[in-house]
PDB file of C-alpha atoms in Angstrom:
ATOM      1  CA  MET A  69     -22.968  -5.182   5.274  1.00 49.00           C
ATOM      2  CA  SER A  70     -21.013  -7.315   2.853  1.00 44.00           C
ATOM      3  CA  ASP A  71     -23.098  -6.215  -0.132  1.00 62.00           C
ATOM      4  CA  SER A  72     -21.789  -2.679  -0.492  1.00 88.00           C
ATOM      5  CA  ARG A  73     -18.114  -3.466  -0.001  1.00 94.00           C
ATOM      6  CA  PHE A  74     -15.647  -3.515  -2.886  1.00 94.00           C
ATOM      7  CA  PRO A  75     -14.774  -5.848  -4.544  1.00 95.00           C
ATOM      8  CA  ARG A  76     -17.896  -7.958  -4.541  1.00 94.00           C
ATOM      9  CA  SER A  77     -15.965 -10.974  -5.826  1.00 94.00           C
ATOM     10  CA  VAL A  78     -14.226 -11.021  -2.426  1.00 95.00           C
ATOM     11  CA  TYR A  79     -16.918  -9.877  -0.017  1.00 95.00           C
ATOM     12  CA  SER A  80     -19.698 -11.995  -1.500  1.00 94.00           C
ATOM     13  CA  VAL A  81     -18.086 -15.249  -0.368  1.00 95.00           C
ATOM     14  CA  GLY A  82     -17.775 -16.720   3.105  1.00 94.00           C
ATOM     15  CA  GLN A  83     -17.889 -14.808   6.365  1.00 94.00           C
ATOM     16  CA  ASP A  84     -15.890 -11.968   7.886  1.00 95.00           C
ATOM     17  CA  PRO A  85     -12.707 -13.459   9.374  1.00 96.00           C
ATOM     18  CA  ASP A  86     -10.975 -12.297  12.544  1.00 95.00           C
ATOM     19  CA  PRO A  87     -10.309  -8.575  11.841  1.00 95.00           C
ATOM     20  CA  ARG A  88      -6.635  -9.060  12.687  1.00 95.00           C
ATOM     21  CA  PHE A  89      -6.237 -11.490   9.777  1.00 95.00           C
ATOM     22  CA  SER A  90      -7.739  -9.013   7.309  1.00 96.00           C
ATOM     23  CA  LEU A  91      -5.472  -6.284   8.646  1.00 97.00           C
ATOM     24  CA  ALA A  92      -2.429  -8.557   8.269  1.00 96.00           C
ATOM     25  CA  ASN A  93      -3.463  -9.238   4.681  1.00 97.00           C
ATOM     26  CA  GLU A  94      -3.737  -5.488   4.089  1.00 98.00           C
ATOM     27  CA  ARG A  95      -0.239  -4.929   5.516  1.00 98.00           C
ATOM     28  CA  THR A  96       1.179  -7.597   3.213  1.00 97.00           C
ATOM     29  CA  PHE A  97      -0.426  -5.808   0.283  1.00 98.00           C
ATOM     30  CA  LEU A  98       1.130  -2.533   1.418  1.00 98.00           C
ATOM     31  CA  SER A  99       4.546  -4.205   1.686  1.00 97.00           C
ATOM     32  CA  TRP A 100       4.314  -5.272  -1.937  1.00 97.00           C
ATOM     33  CA  ILE A 101       3.305  -1.726  -2.869  1.00 98.00           C
ATOM     34  CA  ARG A 102       6.362  -0.298  -1.132  1.00 98.00           C
ATOM     35  CA  THR A 103       8.513  -2.870  -2.926  1.00 97.00           C
ATOM     36  CA  SER A 104       7.069  -1.642  -6.203  1.00 97.00           C
ATOM     37  CA  LEU A 105       7.772   1.981  -5.276  1.00 97.00           C
ATOM     38  CA  ALA A 106      11.381   1.023  -4.562  1.00 97.00           C
ATOM     39  CA  PHE A 107      11.560  -0.470  -8.078  1.00 97.00           C
ATOM     40  CA  VAL A 108      10.230   2.781  -9.589  1.00 95.00           C
ATOM     41  CA  ALA A 109      12.822   4.762  -7.627  1.00 95.00           C
ATOM     42  CA  ALA A 110      15.603   2.382  -8.702  1.00 96.00           C
ATOM     43  CA  GLY A 111      14.593   2.553 -12.366  1.00 95.00           C
ATOM     44  CA  VAL A 112      14.318   6.344 -12.444  1.00 92.00           C
ATOM     45  CA  ALA A 113      17.501   6.846 -10.387  1.00 93.00           C
ATOM     46  CA  LEU A 114      19.529   4.676 -12.785  1.00 94.00           C
ATOM     47  CA  GLU A 115      18.566   7.025 -15.608  1.00 90.00           C
ATOM     48  CA  ALA A 116      18.833  10.208 -13.564  1.00 89.00           C
ATOM     49  CA  VAL A 117      22.227   9.505 -11.993  1.00 89.00           C
ATOM     50  CA  ASN A 118      25.056   9.450 -14.457  1.00 84.00           C
ATOM     51  CA  LEU A 119      26.767   6.229 -13.407  1.00 90.00           C
ATOM     52  CA  PRO A 120      29.996   5.209 -15.158  1.00 92.00           C
ATOM     53  CA  MET A 121      28.538   1.989 -16.518  1.00 94.00           C
ATOM     54  CA  HIS A 122      27.948   0.163 -19.775  1.00 95.00           C
ATOM     55  CA  GLN A 123      24.944   1.651 -21.555  1.00 93.00           C
ATOM     56  CA  ALA A 124      23.267  -1.610 -22.591  1.00 94.00           C
ATOM     57  CA  ALA A 125      23.561  -2.943 -19.050  1.00 96.00           C
ATOM     58  CA  ARG A 126      22.091   0.245 -17.631  1.00 95.00           C
ATOM     59  CA  ILE A 127      19.145   0.164 -20.028  1.00 94.00           C
ATOM     60  CA  THR A 128      18.561  -3.522 -19.251  1.00 96.00           C
ATOM     61  CA  ALA A 129      18.518  -2.864 -15.511  1.00 97.00           C
ATOM     62  CA  THR A 130      16.225   0.154 -15.904  1.00 96.00           C
ATOM     63  CA  VAL A 131      13.744  -1.692 -18.088  1.00 96.00           C
ATOM     64  CA  VAL A 132      13.639  -4.675 -15.729  1.00 97.00           C
ATOM     65  CA  PHE A 133      13.169  -2.464 -12.653  1.00 97.00           C
ATOM     66  CA  LEU A 134      10.329  -0.563 -14.291  1.00 96.00           C
ATOM     67  CA  LEU A 135       8.766  -3.777 -15.578  1.00 97.00           C
ATOM     68  CA  LEU A 136       8.824  -5.091 -12.011  1.00 97.00           C
ATOM     69  CA  ALA A 137       7.355  -1.787 -10.798  1.00 97.00           C
ATOM     70  CA  ILE A 138       4.349  -2.311 -13.083  1.00 97.00           C
ATOM     71  CA  ILE A 139       3.898  -6.050 -12.416  1.00 97.00           C
ATOM     72  CA  VAL A 140       4.244  -6.008  -8.621  1.00 97.00           C
ATOM     73  CA  PRO A 141       1.281  -3.737  -7.698  1.00 98.00           C
ATOM     74  CA  LEU A 142      -1.032  -5.722  -9.979  1.00 97.00           C
ATOM     75  CA  TYR A 143       0.235  -8.918  -8.412  1.00 97.00           C
ATOM     76  CA  ALA A 144      -0.237  -7.389  -4.940  1.00 97.00           C
ATOM     77  CA  TRP A 145      -3.880  -6.732  -5.745  1.00 97.00           C
ATOM     78  CA  VAL A 146      -4.482 -10.251  -7.083  1.00 97.00           C
ATOM     79  CA  GLN A 147      -2.745 -11.791  -4.099  1.00 97.00           C
ATOM     80  CA  TRP A 148      -4.701  -9.641  -1.636  1.00 97.00           C
ATOM     81  CA  SER A 149      -7.976 -10.730  -3.279  1.00 97.00           C
ATOM     82  CA  ARG A 150      -7.055 -14.406  -3.259  1.00 96.00           C
ATOM     83  CA  ASN A 151      -5.954 -14.303   0.357  1.00 97.00           C
ATOM     84  CA  GLU A 152      -8.962 -12.340   1.547  1.00 97.00           C
ATOM     85  CA  ARG A 153     -11.251 -14.835  -0.184  1.00 96.00           C
ATOM     86  CA  ALA A 154      -9.324 -17.699   1.421  1.00 97.00           C
ATOM     87  CA  LEU A 155      -9.600 -16.051   4.846  1.00 96.00           C
ATOM     88  CA  ARG A 156     -13.323 -15.554   4.394  1.00 96.00           C
ATOM     89  CA  GLN A 157     -13.747 -19.239   3.553  1.00 96.00           C
ATOM     90  CA  ASN A 158     -11.540 -20.358   6.442  1.00 96.00           C
ATOM     91  CA  LYS A 159      -8.972 -21.782   4.041  1.00 95.00           C
ATOM     92  CA  PRO A 160      -5.183 -21.454   4.279  1.00 92.00           C
ATOM     93  CA  PRO A 161      -3.678 -18.413   2.518  1.00 89.00           C
ATOM     94  CA  LYS A 162      -2.336 -18.767  -1.002  1.00 86.00           C
ATOM     95  CA  ALA A 163       1.385 -19.089  -1.615  1.00 88.00           C
ATOM     96  CA  PRO A 164       3.031 -16.111  -3.349  1.00 87.00           C
ATOM     97  CA  ASN A 165       3.208 -17.864  -6.715  1.00 89.00           C
ATOM     98  CA  MET A 166       5.031 -15.070  -8.530  1.00 92.00           C
ATOM     99  CA  ALA A 167       7.751 -14.567  -5.936  1.00 92.00           C
ATOM    100  CA  ALA A 168      10.150 -16.750  -7.964  1.00 94.00           C
ATOM    101  CA  LEU A 169       9.629 -14.703 -11.140  1.00 96.00           C
ATOM    102  CA  ILE A 170      10.111 -11.448  -9.230  1.00 96.00           C
ATOM    103  CA  SER A 171      13.302 -12.813  -7.652  1.00 96.00           C
ATOM    104  CA  VAL A 172      14.673 -13.895 -11.035  1.00 97.00           C
ATOM    105  CA  LEU A 173      13.930 -10.505 -12.618  1.00 98.00           C
ATOM    106  CA  LEU A 174      15.515  -8.727  -9.674  1.00 97.00           C
ATOM    107  CA  PHE A 175      18.569 -10.956  -9.997  1.00 98.00           C
ATOM    108  CA  VAL A 176      18.822 -10.030 -13.688  1.00 98.00           C
ATOM    109  CA  ALA A 177      18.581  -6.294 -12.921  1.00 98.00           C
ATOM    110  CA  VAL A 178      21.147  -6.352 -10.136  1.00 97.00           C
ATOM    111  CA  SER A 179      23.493  -8.537 -12.200  1.00 98.00           C
ATOM    112  CA  ALA A 180      23.189  -6.089 -15.091  1.00 97.00           C
ATOM    113  CA  ILE A 181      24.185  -3.223 -12.788  1.00 97.00           C
ATOM    114  CA  GLY A 182      27.147  -5.189 -11.445  1.00 96.00           C
ATOM    115  CA  ILE A 183      28.380  -6.276 -14.862  1.00 97.00           C
ATOM    116  CA  GLY A 184      27.766  -2.812 -16.316  1.00 96.00           C
ATOM    117  CA  LEU A 185      29.839  -1.182 -13.589  1.00 96.00           C
ATOM    118  CA  ILE A 186      32.658  -3.709 -14.003  1.00 95.00           C
ATOM    119  CA  ILE A 187      32.808  -3.241 -17.780  1.00 94.00           C
ATOM    120  CA  GLY A 188      32.487   0.515 -17.340  1.00 89.00           C
ATOM    121  CA  VAL A 189      31.666   3.078 -20.001  1.00 83.00           C
ATOM    122  CA  ASN A 190      32.144   1.613 -23.462  1.00 67.00           C
TER     123      ASN A 190
ATOM    124  CA  MET B 129      -8.172   0.135  40.255  1.00 42.00           C
ATOM    125  CA  SER B 130      -9.031   0.713  36.677  1.00 43.00           C
ATOM    126  CA  THR B 131      -9.173   3.958  34.821  1.00 48.00           C
ATOM    127  CA  ASN B 132     -10.107   2.346  31.529  1.00 52.00           C
ATOM    128  CA  PRO B 133     -13.190   4.203  30.281  1.00 47.00           C
ATOM    129  CA  ALA B 134     -14.136   1.239  28.093  1.00 50.00           C
ATOM    130  CA  GLU B 135     -15.177  -0.566  31.254  1.00 52.00           C
ATOM    131  CA  HIS B 136     -17.597   2.187  32.164  1.00 48.00           C
ATOM    132  CA  PRO B 137     -19.645   2.796  29.036  1.00 48.00           C
ATOM    133  CA  GLU B 138     -22.517   4.200  31.084  1.00 47.00           C
ATOM    134  CA  GLU B 139     -20.404   7.223  31.942  1.00 46.00           C
ATOM    135  CA  THR B 140     -20.179   8.216  28.308  1.00 45.00           C
ATOM    136  CA  SER B 141     -23.499   6.994  26.977  1.00 45.00           C
ATOM    137  CA  ASN B 142     -25.094  10.435  27.130  1.00 44.00           C
ATOM    138  CA  SER B 143     -22.354  12.063  25.153  1.00 46.00           C
ATOM    139  CA  GLU B 144     -23.410  13.223  21.698  1.00 55.00           C
ATOM    140  CA  THR B 145     -19.892  12.818  20.412  1.00 65.00           C
ATOM    141  CA  GLN B 146     -17.950   9.559  20.267  1.00 63.00           C
ATOM    142  CA  PRO B 147     -17.543   7.710  23.581  1.00 64.00           C
ATOM    143  CA  GLU B 148     -14.483   8.582  25.580  1.00 64.00           C
ATOM    144  CA  TYR B 149     -12.813   5.251  24.844  1.00 58.00           C
ATOM    145  CA  ALA B 150     -12.989   6.050  21.140  1.00 60.00           C
ATOM    146  CA  GLN B 151     -11.534   9.502  21.672  1.00 64.00           C
ATOM    147  CA  ASN B 152      -8.718   8.336  23.882  1.00 70.00           C
ATOM    148  CA  LEU B 153      -7.178   6.046  21.284  1.00 68.00           C
ATOM    149  CA  ALA B 154      -3.784   5.472  22.857  1.00 65.00           C
ATOM    150  CA  GLU B 155      -5.157   3.862  26.003  1.00 70.00           C
ATOM    151  CA  ASN B 156      -7.864   1.757  24.383  1.00 76.00           C
ATOM    152  CA  VAL B 157      -6.500  -0.471  21.671  1.00 79.00           C
ATOM    153  CA  TYR B 158      -8.588  -3.266  20.190  1.00 84.00           C
ATOM    154  CA  ASP B 159      -5.983  -6.012  20.549  1.00 85.00           C
ATOM    155  CA  THR B 160      -2.661  -6.247  22.322  1.00 83.00           C
ATOM    156  CA  GLY B 161      -0.943  -7.152  19.037  1.00 90.00           C
ATOM    157  CA  LEU B 162      -1.766  -3.614  17.837  1.00 93.00           C
ATOM    158  CA  ALA B 163      -2.839  -4.929  14.447  1.00 95.00           C
ATOM    159  CA  LEU B 164      -4.797  -1.813  13.543  1.00 95.00           C
ATOM    160  CA  GLU B 165      -2.038   0.524  14.706  1.00 95.00           C
ATOM    161  CA  ARG B 166       0.590  -1.383  12.729  1.00 96.00           C
ATOM    162  CA  THR B 167      -1.656  -1.291   9.684  1.00 97.00           C
ATOM    163  CA  ALA B 168      -2.106   2.481  10.015  1.00 97.00           C
ATOM    164  CA  LEU B 169       1.672   2.895  10.278  1.00 97.00           C
ATOM    165  CA  ALA B 170       2.144   0.655   7.227  1.00 98.00           C
ATOM    166  CA  TRP B 171      -0.230   2.945   5.347  1.00 98.00           C
ATOM    167  CA  GLN B 172       1.747   5.992   6.468  1.00 97.00           C
ATOM    168  CA  ARG B 173       5.042   4.473   5.332  1.00 97.00           C
ATOM    169  CA  THR B 174       3.535   3.533   1.997  1.00 98.00           C
ATOM    170  CA  VAL B 175       2.031   6.958   1.416  1.00 98.00           C
ATOM    171  CA  MET B 176       5.306   8.674   2.318  1.00 97.00           C
ATOM    172  CA  ALA B 177       7.160   6.382  -0.105  1.00 97.00           C
ATOM    173  CA  LEU B 178       4.602   7.266  -2.782  1.00 96.00           C
ATOM    174  CA  CYS B 179       5.212  10.968  -2.092  1.00 96.00           C
ATOM    175  CA  VAL B 180       8.975  10.518  -2.464  1.00 96.00           C
ATOM    176  CA  VAL B 181       8.602   8.580  -5.721  1.00 94.00           C
ATOM    177  CA  GLY B 182       6.168  11.234  -6.968  1.00 93.00           C
ATOM    178  CA  ALA B 183       8.776  13.897  -6.216  1.00 93.00           C
ATOM    179  CA  LEU B 184      11.441  11.841  -7.995  1.00 91.00           C
ATOM    180  CA  VAL B 185       9.297  11.447 -11.100  1.00 87.00           C
ATOM    181  CA  ALA B 186       8.234  15.110 -11.018  1.00 86.00           C
ATOM    182  CA  ARG B 187      11.837  16.246 -10.582  1.00 85.00           C
ATOM    183  CA  TYR B 188      13.438  14.146 -13.303  1.00 82.00           C
ATOM    184  CA  GLY B 189      10.514  13.788 -15.676  1.00 69.00           C
ATOM    185  CA  PRO B 190      10.753  17.270 -17.227  1.00 63.00           C
ATOM    186  CA  ARG B 191      14.548  17.176 -17.542  1.00 56.00           C
ATOM    187  CA  MET B 192      14.345  15.529 -20.931  1.00 53.00           C
ATOM    188  CA  GLY B 193      12.472  18.417 -22.517  1.00 55.00           C
ATOM    189  CA  GLU B 194       8.763  19.143 -22.725  1.00 54.00           C
ATOM    190  CA  ARG B 195       7.830  16.038 -20.855  1.00 62.00           C
ATOM    191  CA  LEU B 196       4.588  17.181 -19.323  1.00 71.00           C
ATOM    192  CA  LEU B 197       3.169  13.713 -18.723  1.00 71.00           C
ATOM    193  CA  PRO B 198       5.769  12.324 -16.305  1.00 73.00           C
ATOM    194  CA  SER B 199       5.832  15.504 -14.241  1.00 79.00           C
ATOM    195  CA  SER B 200       2.018  15.600 -14.141  1.00 82.00           C
ATOM    196  CA  PHE B 201       1.926  12.031 -12.847  1.00 83.00           C
ATOM    197  CA  GLY B 202       4.541  12.936 -10.263  1.00 86.00           C
ATOM    198  CA  LEU B 203       2.615  15.960  -9.090  1.00 88.00           C
ATOM    199  CA  LEU B 204      -0.568  13.874  -8.966  1.00 90.00           C
ATOM    200  CA  ALA B 205       1.193  11.300  -6.787  1.00 92.00           C
ATOM    201  CA  ILE B 206       2.405  14.044  -4.421  1.00 94.00           C
ATOM    202  CA  SER B 207      -1.049  15.627  -4.162  1.00 95.00           C
ATOM    203  CA  ALA B 208      -2.688  12.263  -3.608  1.00 95.00           C
ATOM    204  CA  SER B 209      -0.126  11.419  -0.916  1.00 96.00           C
ATOM    205  CA  ILE B 210      -0.940  14.531   1.078  1.00 95.00           C
ATOM    206  CA  GLY B 211      -4.638  13.701   0.924  1.00 96.00           C
ATOM    207  CA  LEU B 212      -3.981  10.052   1.775  1.00 97.00           C
ATOM    208  CA  LEU B 213      -1.939  10.942   4.874  1.00 96.00           C
ATOM    209  CA  ILE B 214      -4.926  12.808   6.302  1.00 96.00           C
ATOM    210  CA  TRP B 215      -7.259  10.035   5.208  1.00 96.00           C
ATOM    211  CA  VAL B 216      -5.094   7.337   6.915  1.00 96.00           C
ATOM    212  CA  ARG B 217      -5.609   9.027  10.276  1.00 94.00           C
ATOM    213  CA  TRP B 218      -9.329   9.417   9.672  1.00 94.00           C
ATOM    214  CA  ARG B 219      -9.689   5.785   8.626  1.00 95.00           C
ATOM    215  CA  TYR B 220      -7.711   4.585  11.625  1.00 94.00           C
ATOM    216  CA  LYS B 221     -10.034   6.424  13.984  1.00 91.00           C
ATOM    217  CA  LYS B 222     -13.128   5.153  12.193  1.00 92.00           C
ATOM    218  CA  THR B 223     -11.977   1.531  12.186  1.00 94.00           C
ATOM    219  CA  HIS B 224     -10.788   1.760  15.782  1.00 92.00           C
ATOM    220  CA  TYR B 225     -14.213   2.911  16.865  1.00 89.00           C
ATOM    221  CA  GLN B 226     -15.835   0.131  14.838  1.00 91.00           C
ATOM    222  CA  LEU B 227     -13.538  -2.532  16.322  1.00 92.00           C
ATOM    223  CA  VAL B 228     -13.997  -1.438  19.923  1.00 88.00           C
ATOM    224  CA  GLU B 229     -17.725  -0.998  19.560  1.00 86.00           C
ATOM    225  CA  HIS B 230     -18.729  -3.822  17.202  1.00 89.00           C
ATOM    226  CA  HIS B 231     -15.682  -6.123  16.946  1.00 90.00           C
ATOM    227  CA  ASN B 232     -15.597  -5.975  13.162  1.00 92.00           C
ATOM    228  CA  LEU B 233     -14.144  -3.844  10.386  1.00 94.00           C
ATOM    229  CA  GLY B 234     -17.462  -2.333   9.364  1.00 92.00           C
ATOM    230  CA  THR B 235     -17.470  -0.912   5.862  1.00 92.00           C
ATOM    231  CA  ARG B 236     -13.678  -0.985   5.556  1.00 94.00           C
ATOM    232  CA  ASP B 237     -13.008  -2.457   2.105  1.00 94.00           C
ATOM    233  CA  ALA B 238     -10.495  -2.484  -0.735  1.00 95.00           C
ATOM    234  CA  LYS B 239     -11.346   0.750  -2.572  1.00 95.00           C
ATOM    235  CA  PRO B 240      -8.250   2.515  -1.166  1.00 96.00           C
ATOM    236  CA  LEU B 241      -6.134  -0.472  -2.155  1.00 97.00           C
ATOM    237  CA  ILE B 242      -7.145  -0.183  -5.803  1.00 96.00           C
ATOM    238  CA  VAL B 243      -6.520   3.597  -5.671  1.00 96.00           C
ATOM    239  CA  VAL B 244      -2.965   2.943  -4.455  1.00 97.00           C
ATOM    240  CA  VAL B 245      -2.435   0.301  -7.146  1.00 97.00           C
ATOM    241  CA  VAL B 246      -3.518   2.805  -9.826  1.00 95.00           C
ATOM    242  CA  LEU B 247      -1.256   5.549  -8.417  1.00 94.00           C
ATOM    243  CA  VAL B 248       1.769   3.260  -8.236  1.00 95.00           C
ATOM    244  CA  VAL B 249       1.243   1.827 -11.727  1.00 95.00           C
ATOM    245  CA  MET B 250       0.883   5.387 -13.039  1.00 91.00           C
ATOM    246  CA  SER B 251       4.114   6.427 -11.327  1.00 90.00           C
ATOM    247  CA  ALA B 252       5.842   3.374 -12.797  1.00 92.00           C
ATOM    248  CA  LEU B 253       4.533   4.243 -16.270  1.00 89.00           C
ATOM    249  CA  ALA B 254       5.672   7.847 -15.819  1.00 86.00           C
ATOM    250  CA  GLY B 255       9.092   6.542 -14.836  1.00 87.00           C
ATOM    251  CA  THR B 256       9.092   4.350 -17.933  1.00 87.00           C
ATOM    252  CA  LEU B 257       8.195   7.323 -20.140  1.00 83.00           C
ATOM    253  CA  TYR B 258      11.089   9.249 -18.655  1.00 82.00           C
ATOM    254  CA  ALA B 259      13.569   6.387 -18.853  1.00 84.00           C
ATOM    255  CA  LEU B 260      12.713   5.537 -22.455  1.00 80.00           C
ATOM    256  CA  ARG B 261      12.863   9.231 -23.463  1.00 75.00           C
ATOM    257  CA  PHE B 262       9.311   9.506 -24.720  1.00 60.00           C
TER     258      PHE B 262
END
């Protein structure tokens, strides 16, 4: 059964874990995906809505949001694979090693919005 | 007294369709934590969010001029979302049957996950094209 499943790099190792663990891993993946979709929406909305804010700050926030929107789904995939492999080998799940970077980038974007709104239109 | 059909498989063994316990999903869950049900709902939320983002990209993409690419990506995301919503229900039923009958996930794998990753990255790129005025 494990031979035909994708990706082989995951399903070729270990044994099937408790189905509930795999489903939890899948839900975590989907949570990251929704986070990424929120970043897309934030990035597009900043450009679409004509906010009275400093232009450089707005562009900074938009670029960071959209950068996050591209990074996060790829990271979600990598993290899902690592965790599914760990589950199959009866090992503890991997820590979200990029959470700090994502938090820092999000902090930058939100700060840019705040500062841009305070400075206003230049 | 028990009316749970799962405890009487002999009553449904002659049926050519799925056993009754697989048809009557609401009363025959695999585990009391409702892991599969929560996962199906997570898929639905995600797909609906993808549809909204697709609409956002399709709506604002063309505003900058002849920006066919962002709006095409948006429309693709919307179309895919509609298909995925139907597929989520189908996959839930399939996996539910597999779990109740065989206590495993069967052939359920990560192909849909990579499809969603591709759709979301494409939407993000379309948003980038729009935001950077390409």
